[in-house]
PDB file of C-alpha atoms and ligand atoms in Angstrom:
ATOM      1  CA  UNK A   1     -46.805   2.689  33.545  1.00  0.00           C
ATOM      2  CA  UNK A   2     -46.780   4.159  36.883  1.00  0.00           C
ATOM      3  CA  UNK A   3     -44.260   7.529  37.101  1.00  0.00           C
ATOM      4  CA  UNK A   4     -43.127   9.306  39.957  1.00  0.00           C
ATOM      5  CA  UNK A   5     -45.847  10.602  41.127  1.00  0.00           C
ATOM      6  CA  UNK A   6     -47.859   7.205  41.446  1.00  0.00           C
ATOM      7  CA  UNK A   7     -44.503   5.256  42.853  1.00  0.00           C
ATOM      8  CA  UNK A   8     -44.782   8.136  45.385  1.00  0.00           C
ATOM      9  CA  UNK A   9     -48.296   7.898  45.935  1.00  0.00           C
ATOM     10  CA  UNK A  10     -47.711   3.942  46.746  1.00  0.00           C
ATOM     11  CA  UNK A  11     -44.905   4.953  48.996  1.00  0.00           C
ATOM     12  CA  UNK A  12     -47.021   7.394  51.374  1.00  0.00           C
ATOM     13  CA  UNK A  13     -49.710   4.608  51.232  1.00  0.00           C
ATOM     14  CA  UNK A  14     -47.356   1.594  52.243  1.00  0.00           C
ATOM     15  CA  UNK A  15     -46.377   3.633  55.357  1.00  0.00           C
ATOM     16  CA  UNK A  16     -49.637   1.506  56.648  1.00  0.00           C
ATOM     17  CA  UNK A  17     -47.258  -1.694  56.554  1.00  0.00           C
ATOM     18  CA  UNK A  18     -43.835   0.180  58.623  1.00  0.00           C
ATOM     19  CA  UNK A  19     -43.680  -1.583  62.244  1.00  0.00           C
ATOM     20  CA  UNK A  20     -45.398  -5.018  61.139  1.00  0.00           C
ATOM     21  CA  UNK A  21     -42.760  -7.823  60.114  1.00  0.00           C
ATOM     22  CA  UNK A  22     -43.512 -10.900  57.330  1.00  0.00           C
ATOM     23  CA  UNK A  23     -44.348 -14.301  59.331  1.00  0.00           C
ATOM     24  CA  UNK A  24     -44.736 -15.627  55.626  1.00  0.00           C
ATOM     25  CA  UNK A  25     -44.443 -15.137  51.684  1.00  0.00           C
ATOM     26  CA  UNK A  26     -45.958 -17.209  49.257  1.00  0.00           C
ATOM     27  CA  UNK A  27     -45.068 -16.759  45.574  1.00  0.00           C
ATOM     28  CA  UNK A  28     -47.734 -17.319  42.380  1.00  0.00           C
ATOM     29  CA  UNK A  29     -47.724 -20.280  40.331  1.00  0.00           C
ATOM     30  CA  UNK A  30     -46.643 -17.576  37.674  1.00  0.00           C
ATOM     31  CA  UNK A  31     -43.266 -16.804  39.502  1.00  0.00           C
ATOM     32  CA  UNK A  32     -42.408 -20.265  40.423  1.00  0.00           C
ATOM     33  CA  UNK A  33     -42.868 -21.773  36.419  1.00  0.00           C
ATOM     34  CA  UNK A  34     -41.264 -18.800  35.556  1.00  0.00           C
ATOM     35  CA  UNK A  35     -37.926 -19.227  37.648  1.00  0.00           C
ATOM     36  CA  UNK A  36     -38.264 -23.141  36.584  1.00  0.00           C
ATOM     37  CA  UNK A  37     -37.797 -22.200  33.031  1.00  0.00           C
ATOM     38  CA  UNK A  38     -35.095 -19.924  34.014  1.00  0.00           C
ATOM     39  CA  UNK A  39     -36.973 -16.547  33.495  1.00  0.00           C
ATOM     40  CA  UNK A  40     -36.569 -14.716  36.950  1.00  0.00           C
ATOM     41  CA  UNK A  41     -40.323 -13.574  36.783  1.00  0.00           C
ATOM     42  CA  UNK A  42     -40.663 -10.483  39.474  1.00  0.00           C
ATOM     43  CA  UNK A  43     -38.052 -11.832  41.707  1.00  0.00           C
ATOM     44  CA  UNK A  44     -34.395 -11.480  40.220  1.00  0.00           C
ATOM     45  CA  UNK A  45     -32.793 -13.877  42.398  1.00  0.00           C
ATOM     46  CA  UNK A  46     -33.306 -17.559  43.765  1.00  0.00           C
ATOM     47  CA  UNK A  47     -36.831 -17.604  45.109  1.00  0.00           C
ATOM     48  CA  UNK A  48     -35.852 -19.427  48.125  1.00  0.00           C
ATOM     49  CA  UNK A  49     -33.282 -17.085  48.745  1.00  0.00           C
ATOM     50  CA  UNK A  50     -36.066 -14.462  48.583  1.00  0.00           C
ATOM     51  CA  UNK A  51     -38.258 -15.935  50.802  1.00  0.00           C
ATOM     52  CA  UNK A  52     -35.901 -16.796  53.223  1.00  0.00           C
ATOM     53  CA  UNK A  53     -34.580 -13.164  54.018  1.00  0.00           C
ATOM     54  CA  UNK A  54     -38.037 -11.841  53.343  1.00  0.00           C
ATOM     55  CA  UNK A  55     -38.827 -14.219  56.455  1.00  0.00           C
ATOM     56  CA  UNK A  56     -39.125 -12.927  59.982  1.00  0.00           C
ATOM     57  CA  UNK A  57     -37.979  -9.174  58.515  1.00  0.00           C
ATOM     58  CA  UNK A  58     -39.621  -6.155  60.205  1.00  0.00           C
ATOM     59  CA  UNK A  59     -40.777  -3.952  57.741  1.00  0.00           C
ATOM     60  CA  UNK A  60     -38.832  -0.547  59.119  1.00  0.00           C
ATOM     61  CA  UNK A  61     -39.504   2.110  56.591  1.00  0.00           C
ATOM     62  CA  UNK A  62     -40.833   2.219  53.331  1.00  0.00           C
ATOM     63  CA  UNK A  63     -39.101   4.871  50.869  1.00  0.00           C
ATOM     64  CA  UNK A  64     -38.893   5.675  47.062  1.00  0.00           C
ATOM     65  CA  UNK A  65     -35.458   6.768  45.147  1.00  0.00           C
ATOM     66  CA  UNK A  66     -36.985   7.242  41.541  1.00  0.00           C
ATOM     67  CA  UNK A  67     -39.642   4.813  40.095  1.00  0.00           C
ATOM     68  CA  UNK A  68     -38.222   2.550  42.730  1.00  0.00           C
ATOM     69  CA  UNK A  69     -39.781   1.790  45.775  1.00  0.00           C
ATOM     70  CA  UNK A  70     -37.580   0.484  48.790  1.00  0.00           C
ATOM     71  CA  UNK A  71     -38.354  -1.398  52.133  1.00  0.00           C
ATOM     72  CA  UNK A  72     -35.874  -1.219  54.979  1.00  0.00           C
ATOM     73  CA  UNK A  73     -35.854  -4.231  56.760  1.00  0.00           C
ATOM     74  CA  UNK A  74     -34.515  -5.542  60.218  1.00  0.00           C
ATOM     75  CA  UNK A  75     -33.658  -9.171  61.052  1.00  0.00           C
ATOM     76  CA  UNK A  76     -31.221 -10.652  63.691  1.00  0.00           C
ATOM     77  CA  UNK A  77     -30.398  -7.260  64.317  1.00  0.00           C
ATOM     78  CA  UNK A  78     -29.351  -6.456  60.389  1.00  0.00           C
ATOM     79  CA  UNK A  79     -30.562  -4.124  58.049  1.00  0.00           C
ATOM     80  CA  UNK A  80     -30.940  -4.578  54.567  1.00  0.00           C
ATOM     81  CA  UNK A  81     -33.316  -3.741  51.316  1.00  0.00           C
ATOM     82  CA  UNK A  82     -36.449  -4.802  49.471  1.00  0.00           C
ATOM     83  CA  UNK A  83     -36.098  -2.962  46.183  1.00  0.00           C
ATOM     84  CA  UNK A  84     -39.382  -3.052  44.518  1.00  0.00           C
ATOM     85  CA  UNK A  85     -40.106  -2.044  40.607  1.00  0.00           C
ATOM     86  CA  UNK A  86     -44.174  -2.194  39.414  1.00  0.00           C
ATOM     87  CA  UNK A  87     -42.919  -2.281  36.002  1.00  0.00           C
ATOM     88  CA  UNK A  88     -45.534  -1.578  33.607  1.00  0.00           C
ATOM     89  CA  UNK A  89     -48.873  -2.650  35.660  1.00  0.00           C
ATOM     90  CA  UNK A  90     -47.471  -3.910  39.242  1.00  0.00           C
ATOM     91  CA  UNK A  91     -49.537  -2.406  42.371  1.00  0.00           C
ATOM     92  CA  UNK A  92     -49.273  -3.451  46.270  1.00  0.00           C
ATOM     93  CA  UNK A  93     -52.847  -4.020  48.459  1.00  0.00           C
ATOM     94  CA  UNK A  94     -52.592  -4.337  51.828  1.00  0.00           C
ATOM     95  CA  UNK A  95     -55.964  -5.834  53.038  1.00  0.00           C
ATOM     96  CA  UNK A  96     -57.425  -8.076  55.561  1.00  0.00           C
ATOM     97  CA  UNK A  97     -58.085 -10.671  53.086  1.00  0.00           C
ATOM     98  CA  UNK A  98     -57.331 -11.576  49.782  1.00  0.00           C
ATOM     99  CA  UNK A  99     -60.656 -11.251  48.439  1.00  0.00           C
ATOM    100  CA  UNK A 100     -61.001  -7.547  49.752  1.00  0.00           C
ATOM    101  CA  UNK A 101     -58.687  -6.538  46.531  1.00  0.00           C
ATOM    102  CA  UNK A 102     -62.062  -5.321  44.373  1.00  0.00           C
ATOM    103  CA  UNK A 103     -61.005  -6.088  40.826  1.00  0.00           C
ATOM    104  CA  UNK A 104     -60.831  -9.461  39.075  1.00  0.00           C
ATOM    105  CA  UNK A 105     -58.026  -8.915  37.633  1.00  0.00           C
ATOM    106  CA  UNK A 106     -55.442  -7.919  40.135  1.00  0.00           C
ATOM    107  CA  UNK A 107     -56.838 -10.664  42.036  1.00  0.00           C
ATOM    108  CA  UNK A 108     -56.480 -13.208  39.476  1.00  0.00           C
ATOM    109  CA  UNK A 109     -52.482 -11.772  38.854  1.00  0.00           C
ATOM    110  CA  UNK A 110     -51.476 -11.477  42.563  1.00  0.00           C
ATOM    111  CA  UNK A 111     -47.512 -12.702  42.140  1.00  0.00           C
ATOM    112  CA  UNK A 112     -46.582 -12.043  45.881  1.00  0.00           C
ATOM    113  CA  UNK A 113     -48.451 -12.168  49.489  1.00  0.00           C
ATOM    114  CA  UNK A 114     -46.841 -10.975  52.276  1.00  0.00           C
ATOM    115  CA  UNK A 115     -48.796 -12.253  55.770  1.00  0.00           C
ATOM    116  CA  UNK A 116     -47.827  -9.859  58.355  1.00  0.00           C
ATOM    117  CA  UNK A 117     -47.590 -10.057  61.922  1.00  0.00           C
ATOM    118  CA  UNK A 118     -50.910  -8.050  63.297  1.00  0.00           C
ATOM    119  CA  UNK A 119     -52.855 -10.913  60.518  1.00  0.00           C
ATOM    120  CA  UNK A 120     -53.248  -8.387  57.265  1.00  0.00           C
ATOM    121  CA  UNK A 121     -51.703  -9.237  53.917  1.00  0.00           C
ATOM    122  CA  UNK A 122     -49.564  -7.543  51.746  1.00  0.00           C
ATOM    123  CA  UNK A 123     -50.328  -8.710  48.073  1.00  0.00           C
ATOM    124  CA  UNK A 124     -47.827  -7.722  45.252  1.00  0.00           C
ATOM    125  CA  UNK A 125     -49.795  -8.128  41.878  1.00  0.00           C
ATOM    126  CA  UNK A 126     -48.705  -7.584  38.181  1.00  0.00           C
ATOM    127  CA  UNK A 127     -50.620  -7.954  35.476  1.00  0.00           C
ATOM    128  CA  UNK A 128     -48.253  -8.001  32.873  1.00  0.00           C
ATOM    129  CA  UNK A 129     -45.282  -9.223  35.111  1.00  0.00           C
ATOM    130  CA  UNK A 130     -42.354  -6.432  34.308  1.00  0.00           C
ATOM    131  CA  UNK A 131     -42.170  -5.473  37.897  1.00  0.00           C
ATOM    132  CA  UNK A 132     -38.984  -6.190  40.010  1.00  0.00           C
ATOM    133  CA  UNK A 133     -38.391  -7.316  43.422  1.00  0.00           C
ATOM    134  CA  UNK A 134     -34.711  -8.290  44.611  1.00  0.00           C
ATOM    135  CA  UNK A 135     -33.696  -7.913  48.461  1.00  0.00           C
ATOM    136  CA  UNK A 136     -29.705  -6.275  48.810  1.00  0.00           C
ATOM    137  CA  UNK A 137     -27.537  -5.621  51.700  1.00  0.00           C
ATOM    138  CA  UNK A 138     -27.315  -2.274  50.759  1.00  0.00           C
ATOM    139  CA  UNK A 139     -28.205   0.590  48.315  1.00  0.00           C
ATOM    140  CA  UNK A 140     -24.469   0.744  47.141  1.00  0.00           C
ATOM    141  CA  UNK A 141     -25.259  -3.221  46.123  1.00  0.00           C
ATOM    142  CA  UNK A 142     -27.890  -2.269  43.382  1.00  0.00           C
ATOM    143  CA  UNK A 143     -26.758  -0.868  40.481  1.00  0.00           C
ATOM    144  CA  UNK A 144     -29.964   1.306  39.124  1.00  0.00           C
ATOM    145  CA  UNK A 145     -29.400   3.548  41.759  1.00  0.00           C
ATOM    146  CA  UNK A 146     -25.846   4.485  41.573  1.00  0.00           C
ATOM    147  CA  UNK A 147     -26.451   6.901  38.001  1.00  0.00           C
ATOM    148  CA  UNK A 148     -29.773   8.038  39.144  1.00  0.00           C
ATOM    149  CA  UNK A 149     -29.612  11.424  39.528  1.00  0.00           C
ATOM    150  CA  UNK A 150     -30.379  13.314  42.564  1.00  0.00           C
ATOM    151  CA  UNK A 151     -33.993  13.595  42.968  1.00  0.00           C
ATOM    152  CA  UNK A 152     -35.891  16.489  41.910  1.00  0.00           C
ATOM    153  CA  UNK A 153     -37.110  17.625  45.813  1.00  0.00           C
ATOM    154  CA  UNK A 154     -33.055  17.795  45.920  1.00  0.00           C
ATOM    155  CA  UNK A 155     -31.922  21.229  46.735  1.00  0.00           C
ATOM    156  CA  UNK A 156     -28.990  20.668  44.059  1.00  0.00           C
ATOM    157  CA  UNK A 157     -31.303  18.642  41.368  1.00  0.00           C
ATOM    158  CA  UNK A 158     -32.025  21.951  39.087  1.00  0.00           C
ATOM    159  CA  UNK A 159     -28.099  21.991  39.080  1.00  0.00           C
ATOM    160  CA  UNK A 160     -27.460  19.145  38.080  1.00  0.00           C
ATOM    161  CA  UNK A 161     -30.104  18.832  35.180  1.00  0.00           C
ATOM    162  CA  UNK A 162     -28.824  21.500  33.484  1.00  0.00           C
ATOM    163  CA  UNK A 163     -25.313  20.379  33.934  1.00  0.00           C
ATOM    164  CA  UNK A 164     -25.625  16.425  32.518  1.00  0.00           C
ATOM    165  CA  UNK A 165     -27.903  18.594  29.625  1.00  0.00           C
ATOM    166  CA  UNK A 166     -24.463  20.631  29.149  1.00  0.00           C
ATOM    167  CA  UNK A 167     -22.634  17.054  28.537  1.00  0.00           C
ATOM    168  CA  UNK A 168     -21.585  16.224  25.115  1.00  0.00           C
ATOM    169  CA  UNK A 169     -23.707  12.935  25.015  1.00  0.00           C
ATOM    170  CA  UNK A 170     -26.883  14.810  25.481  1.00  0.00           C
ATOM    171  CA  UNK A 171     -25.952  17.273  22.827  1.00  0.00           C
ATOM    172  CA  UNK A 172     -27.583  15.372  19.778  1.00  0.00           C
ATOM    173  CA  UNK A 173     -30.475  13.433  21.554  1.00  0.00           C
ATOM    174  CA  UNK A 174     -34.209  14.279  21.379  1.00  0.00           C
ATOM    175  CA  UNK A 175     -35.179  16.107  24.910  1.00  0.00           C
ATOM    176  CA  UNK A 176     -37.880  14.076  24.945  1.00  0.00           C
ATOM    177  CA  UNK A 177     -35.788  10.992  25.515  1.00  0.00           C
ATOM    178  CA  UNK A 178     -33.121  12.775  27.790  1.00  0.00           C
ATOM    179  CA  UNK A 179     -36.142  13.394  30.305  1.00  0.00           C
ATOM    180  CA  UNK A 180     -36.829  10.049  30.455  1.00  0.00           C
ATOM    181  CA  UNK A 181     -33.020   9.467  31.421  1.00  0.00           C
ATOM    182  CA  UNK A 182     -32.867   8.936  34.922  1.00  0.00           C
ATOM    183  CA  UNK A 183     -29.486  10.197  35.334  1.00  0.00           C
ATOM    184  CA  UNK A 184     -30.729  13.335  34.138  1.00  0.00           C
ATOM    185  CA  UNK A 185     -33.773  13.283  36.676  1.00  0.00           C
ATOM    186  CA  UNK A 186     -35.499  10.809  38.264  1.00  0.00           C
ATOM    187  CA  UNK A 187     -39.638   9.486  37.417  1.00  0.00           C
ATOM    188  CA  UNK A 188     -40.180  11.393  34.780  1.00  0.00           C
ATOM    189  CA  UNK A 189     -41.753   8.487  31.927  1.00  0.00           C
ATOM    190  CA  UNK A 190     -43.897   8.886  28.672  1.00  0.00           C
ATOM    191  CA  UNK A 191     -46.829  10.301  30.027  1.00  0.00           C
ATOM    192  CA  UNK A 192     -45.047  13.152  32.184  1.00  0.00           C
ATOM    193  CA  UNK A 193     -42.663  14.182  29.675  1.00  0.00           C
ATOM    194  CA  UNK A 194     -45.281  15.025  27.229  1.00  0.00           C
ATOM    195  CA  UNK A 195     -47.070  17.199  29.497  1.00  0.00           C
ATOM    196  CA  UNK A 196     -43.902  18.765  30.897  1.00  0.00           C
ATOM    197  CA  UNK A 197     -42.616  19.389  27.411  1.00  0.00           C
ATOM    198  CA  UNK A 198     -45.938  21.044  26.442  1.00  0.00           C
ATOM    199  CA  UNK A 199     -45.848  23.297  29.500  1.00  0.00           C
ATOM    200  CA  UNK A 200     -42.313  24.280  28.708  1.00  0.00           C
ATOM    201  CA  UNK A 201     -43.500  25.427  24.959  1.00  0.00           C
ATOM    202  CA  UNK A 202     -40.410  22.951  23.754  1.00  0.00           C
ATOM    203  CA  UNK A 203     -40.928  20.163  20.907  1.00  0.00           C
ATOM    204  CA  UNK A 204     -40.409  16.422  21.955  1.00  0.00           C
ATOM    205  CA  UNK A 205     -37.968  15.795  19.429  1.00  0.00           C
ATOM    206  CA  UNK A 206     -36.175  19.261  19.280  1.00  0.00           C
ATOM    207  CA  UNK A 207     -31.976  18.351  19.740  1.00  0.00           C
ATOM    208  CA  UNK A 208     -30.679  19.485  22.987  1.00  0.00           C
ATOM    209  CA  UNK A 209     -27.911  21.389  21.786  1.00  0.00           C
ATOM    210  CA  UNK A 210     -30.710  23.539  20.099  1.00  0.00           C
ATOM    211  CA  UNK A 211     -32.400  24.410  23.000  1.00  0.00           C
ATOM    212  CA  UNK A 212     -31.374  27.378  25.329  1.00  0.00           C
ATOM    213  CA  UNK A 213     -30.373  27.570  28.952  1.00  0.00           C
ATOM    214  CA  UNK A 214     -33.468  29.612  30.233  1.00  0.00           C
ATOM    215  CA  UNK A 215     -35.844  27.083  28.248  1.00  0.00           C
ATOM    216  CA  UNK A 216     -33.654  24.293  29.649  1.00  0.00           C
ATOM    217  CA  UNK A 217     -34.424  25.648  33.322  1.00  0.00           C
ATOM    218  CA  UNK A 218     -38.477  26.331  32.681  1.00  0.00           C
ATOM    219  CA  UNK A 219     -38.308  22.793  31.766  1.00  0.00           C
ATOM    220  CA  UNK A 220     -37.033  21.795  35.036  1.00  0.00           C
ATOM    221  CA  UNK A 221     -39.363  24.133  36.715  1.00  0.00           C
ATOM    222  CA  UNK A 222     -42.695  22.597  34.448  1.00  0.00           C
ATOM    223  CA  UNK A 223     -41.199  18.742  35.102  1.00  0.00           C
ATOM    224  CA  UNK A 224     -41.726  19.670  38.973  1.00  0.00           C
ATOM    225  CA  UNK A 225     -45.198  21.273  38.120  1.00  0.00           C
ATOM    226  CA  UNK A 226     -46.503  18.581  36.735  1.00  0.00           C
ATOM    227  CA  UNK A 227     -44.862  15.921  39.350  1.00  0.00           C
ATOM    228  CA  UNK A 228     -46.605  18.200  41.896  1.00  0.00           C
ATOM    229  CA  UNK A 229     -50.402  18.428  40.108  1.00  0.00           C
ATOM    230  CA  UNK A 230     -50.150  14.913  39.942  1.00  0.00           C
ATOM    231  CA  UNK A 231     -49.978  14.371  43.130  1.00  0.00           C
ATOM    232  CA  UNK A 232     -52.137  16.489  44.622  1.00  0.00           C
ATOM    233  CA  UNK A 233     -54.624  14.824  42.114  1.00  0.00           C
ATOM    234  CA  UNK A 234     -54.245  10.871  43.552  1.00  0.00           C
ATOM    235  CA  UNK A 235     -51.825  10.262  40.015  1.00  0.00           C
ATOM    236  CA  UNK A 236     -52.973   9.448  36.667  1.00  0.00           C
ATOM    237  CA  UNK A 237     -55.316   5.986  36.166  1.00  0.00           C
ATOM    238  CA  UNK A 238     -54.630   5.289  32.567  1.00  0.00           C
ATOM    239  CA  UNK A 239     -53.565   2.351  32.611  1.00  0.00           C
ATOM    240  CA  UNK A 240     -52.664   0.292  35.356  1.00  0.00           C
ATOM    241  CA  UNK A 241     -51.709   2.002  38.140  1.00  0.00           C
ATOM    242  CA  UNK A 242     -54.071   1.811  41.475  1.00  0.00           C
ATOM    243  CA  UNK A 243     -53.648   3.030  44.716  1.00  0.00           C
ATOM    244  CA  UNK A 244     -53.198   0.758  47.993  1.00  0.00           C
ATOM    245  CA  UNK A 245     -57.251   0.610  48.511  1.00  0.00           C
ATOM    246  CA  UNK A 246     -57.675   0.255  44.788  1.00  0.00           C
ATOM    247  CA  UNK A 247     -58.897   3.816  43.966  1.00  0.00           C
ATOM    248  CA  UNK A 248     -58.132   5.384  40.752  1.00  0.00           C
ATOM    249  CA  UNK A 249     -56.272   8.738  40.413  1.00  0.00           C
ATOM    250  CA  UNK A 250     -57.791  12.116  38.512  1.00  0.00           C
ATOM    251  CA  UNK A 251     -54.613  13.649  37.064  1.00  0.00           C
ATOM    252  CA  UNK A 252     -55.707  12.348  33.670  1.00  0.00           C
ATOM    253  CA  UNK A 253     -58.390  14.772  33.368  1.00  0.00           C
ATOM    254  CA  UNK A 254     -55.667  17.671  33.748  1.00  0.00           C
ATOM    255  CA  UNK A 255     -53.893  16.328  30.634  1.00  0.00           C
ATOM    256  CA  UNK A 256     -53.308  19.007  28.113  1.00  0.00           C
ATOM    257  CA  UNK A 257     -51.801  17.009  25.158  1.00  0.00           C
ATOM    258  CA  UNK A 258     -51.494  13.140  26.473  1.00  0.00           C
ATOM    259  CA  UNK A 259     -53.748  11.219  24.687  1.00  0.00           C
ATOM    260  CA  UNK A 260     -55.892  14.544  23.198  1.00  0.00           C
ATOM    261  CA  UNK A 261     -56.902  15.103  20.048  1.00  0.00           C
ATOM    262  CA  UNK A 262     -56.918  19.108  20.912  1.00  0.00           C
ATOM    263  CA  UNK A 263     -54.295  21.503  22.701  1.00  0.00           C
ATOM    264  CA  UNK A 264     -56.024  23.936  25.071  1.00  0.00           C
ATOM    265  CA  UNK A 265     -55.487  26.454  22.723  1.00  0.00           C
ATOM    266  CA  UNK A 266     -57.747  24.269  19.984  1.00  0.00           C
ATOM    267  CA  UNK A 267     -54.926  23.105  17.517  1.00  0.00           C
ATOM    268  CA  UNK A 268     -54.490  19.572  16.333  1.00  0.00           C
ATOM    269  CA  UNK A 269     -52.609  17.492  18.489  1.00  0.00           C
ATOM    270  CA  UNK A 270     -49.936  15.409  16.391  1.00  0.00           C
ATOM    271  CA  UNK A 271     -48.398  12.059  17.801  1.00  0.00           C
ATOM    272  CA  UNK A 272     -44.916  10.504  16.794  1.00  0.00           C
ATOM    273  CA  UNK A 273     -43.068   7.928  18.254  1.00  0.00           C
ATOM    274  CA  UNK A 274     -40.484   9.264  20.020  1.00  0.00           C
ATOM    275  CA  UNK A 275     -38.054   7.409  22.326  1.00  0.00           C
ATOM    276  CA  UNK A 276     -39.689   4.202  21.439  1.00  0.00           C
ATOM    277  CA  UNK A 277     -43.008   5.379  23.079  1.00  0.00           C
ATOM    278  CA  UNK A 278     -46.210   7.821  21.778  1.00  0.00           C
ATOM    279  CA  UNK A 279     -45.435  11.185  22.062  1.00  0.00           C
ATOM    280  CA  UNK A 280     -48.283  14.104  22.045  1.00  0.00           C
ATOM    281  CA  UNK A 281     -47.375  17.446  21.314  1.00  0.00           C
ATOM    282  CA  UNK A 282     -48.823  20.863  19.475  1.00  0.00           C
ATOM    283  CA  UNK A 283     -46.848  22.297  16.696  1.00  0.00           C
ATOM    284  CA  UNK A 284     -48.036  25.520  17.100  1.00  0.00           C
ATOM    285  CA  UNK A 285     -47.151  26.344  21.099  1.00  0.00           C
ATOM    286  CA  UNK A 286     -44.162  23.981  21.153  1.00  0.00           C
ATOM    287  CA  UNK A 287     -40.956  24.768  19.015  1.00  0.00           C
TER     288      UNK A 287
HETATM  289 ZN1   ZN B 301     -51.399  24.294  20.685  1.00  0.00          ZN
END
């Protein structure tokens, strides 16, 4: 599942597409049976409705808040939203023609093509279809966004971490899942918090109310380390997440625990479900 550092990657990469406006969508055969048996597949509203504002829009700028990626868009001289969720496997090409997207695959599960006005394409695939798309009037209209916490590039986000930590409905939950709570911070998902949490020398499924201030705040500090490596690495390939031009991130080879069998200190890394997902941690440097 792509993490903040990939949605961000995306983002900077998407830039290519700010300026050009959609002369046409076309949906997949996927999203259409979907939405006929009543499923909302990628697009969480009427399809037509979809395509009809996604019409004639000029892509203004493309942003991220969280794992979500938003488009402003212009019409009729109105501005309004493309919110955009890859989900577990989603990923956005912009190419000359469809067959320039490399693997079979993403080919085979495009969902959404966007032609745009200089003659590229936009193409919206999902392998495993969790991703979101929904277009809103305004941010205030979509409601993932209005507990997200500020984001962690925020001057006032190590405040505020520490502060919704302080709240009594943190107090008995494993830090490994309040991490992954984006109104504590934004992005952070399975993979990142078992690095972070590794870094920070905490265990995954240690109580919050057991964990002190000062190793509260070098968690903050190794959650923005590791955002940072990541990206200065292209983000982590491990699954599913590509890059506009289909290139493959090399943060995975910096992993200390995700996914080793070793710490870099040589112990035996132990795994445990935690917060529905794999955790990897080290008993020996994390308590
Ligand atoms: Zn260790």
């Amino acid at each position: 599942m792509p993490e903040l550092p990939e949605v961000e990657l995306v983002k900077r990469d998407l830039s290519a597409v700010e300026g050009l406006t959609v002369d046409e969508v076309t949906v997949s055969d996927y999203v259409t049976s979907g939405h006929e048996a009543g499923r909302k597949t990628i697009i969480k509203q009427p399809v037509p409705l979809f395509v009809g504002e996604m019409t004639g829009a000029e892509i203004i700028k493309v942003g991220r808040r969280g794992k979500y990626l938003y488009f402003i868009l212009k019409k009729f001289e109105e501005t309004y939203y493309l919110m955009s969720h890859l989900g577990m496997s989603g990923g956005y090409f912009h190419v000359r023609s469809f067959n320039d997207i490399q693997e079979l695959n993403y080919r085979k599960h495009w969902q959404v093509q966007f032609t745009l006005s200089d003659g590229t394409f936009l193409v919206y695939s999902d392998i495993r279809r969790f991703g979101e798309m929904q277009v809103v009037p305004s941010f205030s209209a979509f409601l993932p966004l209005s507990a997200m916490a500020p984001e962690y590039t925020d001057a006032a986000s190590r405040e505020y971490f520490l502060h919704q930590l302080s709240k009594d409905k943190y107090q008995n939950k494993q830090i490994k899942a309040v991490i992954m709570d984006a109104g504590v911070i934004p992005g952070v998902g399975n993979i990142y918090a078992s690095e972070s949490l590794y870094s920070a020398g905490i265990l995954p499924s240690r109580k919050v109310r057991y964990i002190s201030k000062a190793r509260l705040n070098t968690l903050f500090d190794e959650i923005v380390n590791v955002f940072e490596l990541s990206l200065l690495n292209g983000g982590s390939t491990i699954s599913d997440y590509r890059s506009l031009s289909g290139s493959s991130g090399k943060m995975q080879d910096r992993f200390n625990v995700y996914q080793k069998k070793t710490c870099p200190k040589g112990h035996e890394i132990k795994t445990k479900i935690i917060a529905g997902r794999n955790t990897f941690y080290c008993t020996r440097c994390q308590k």
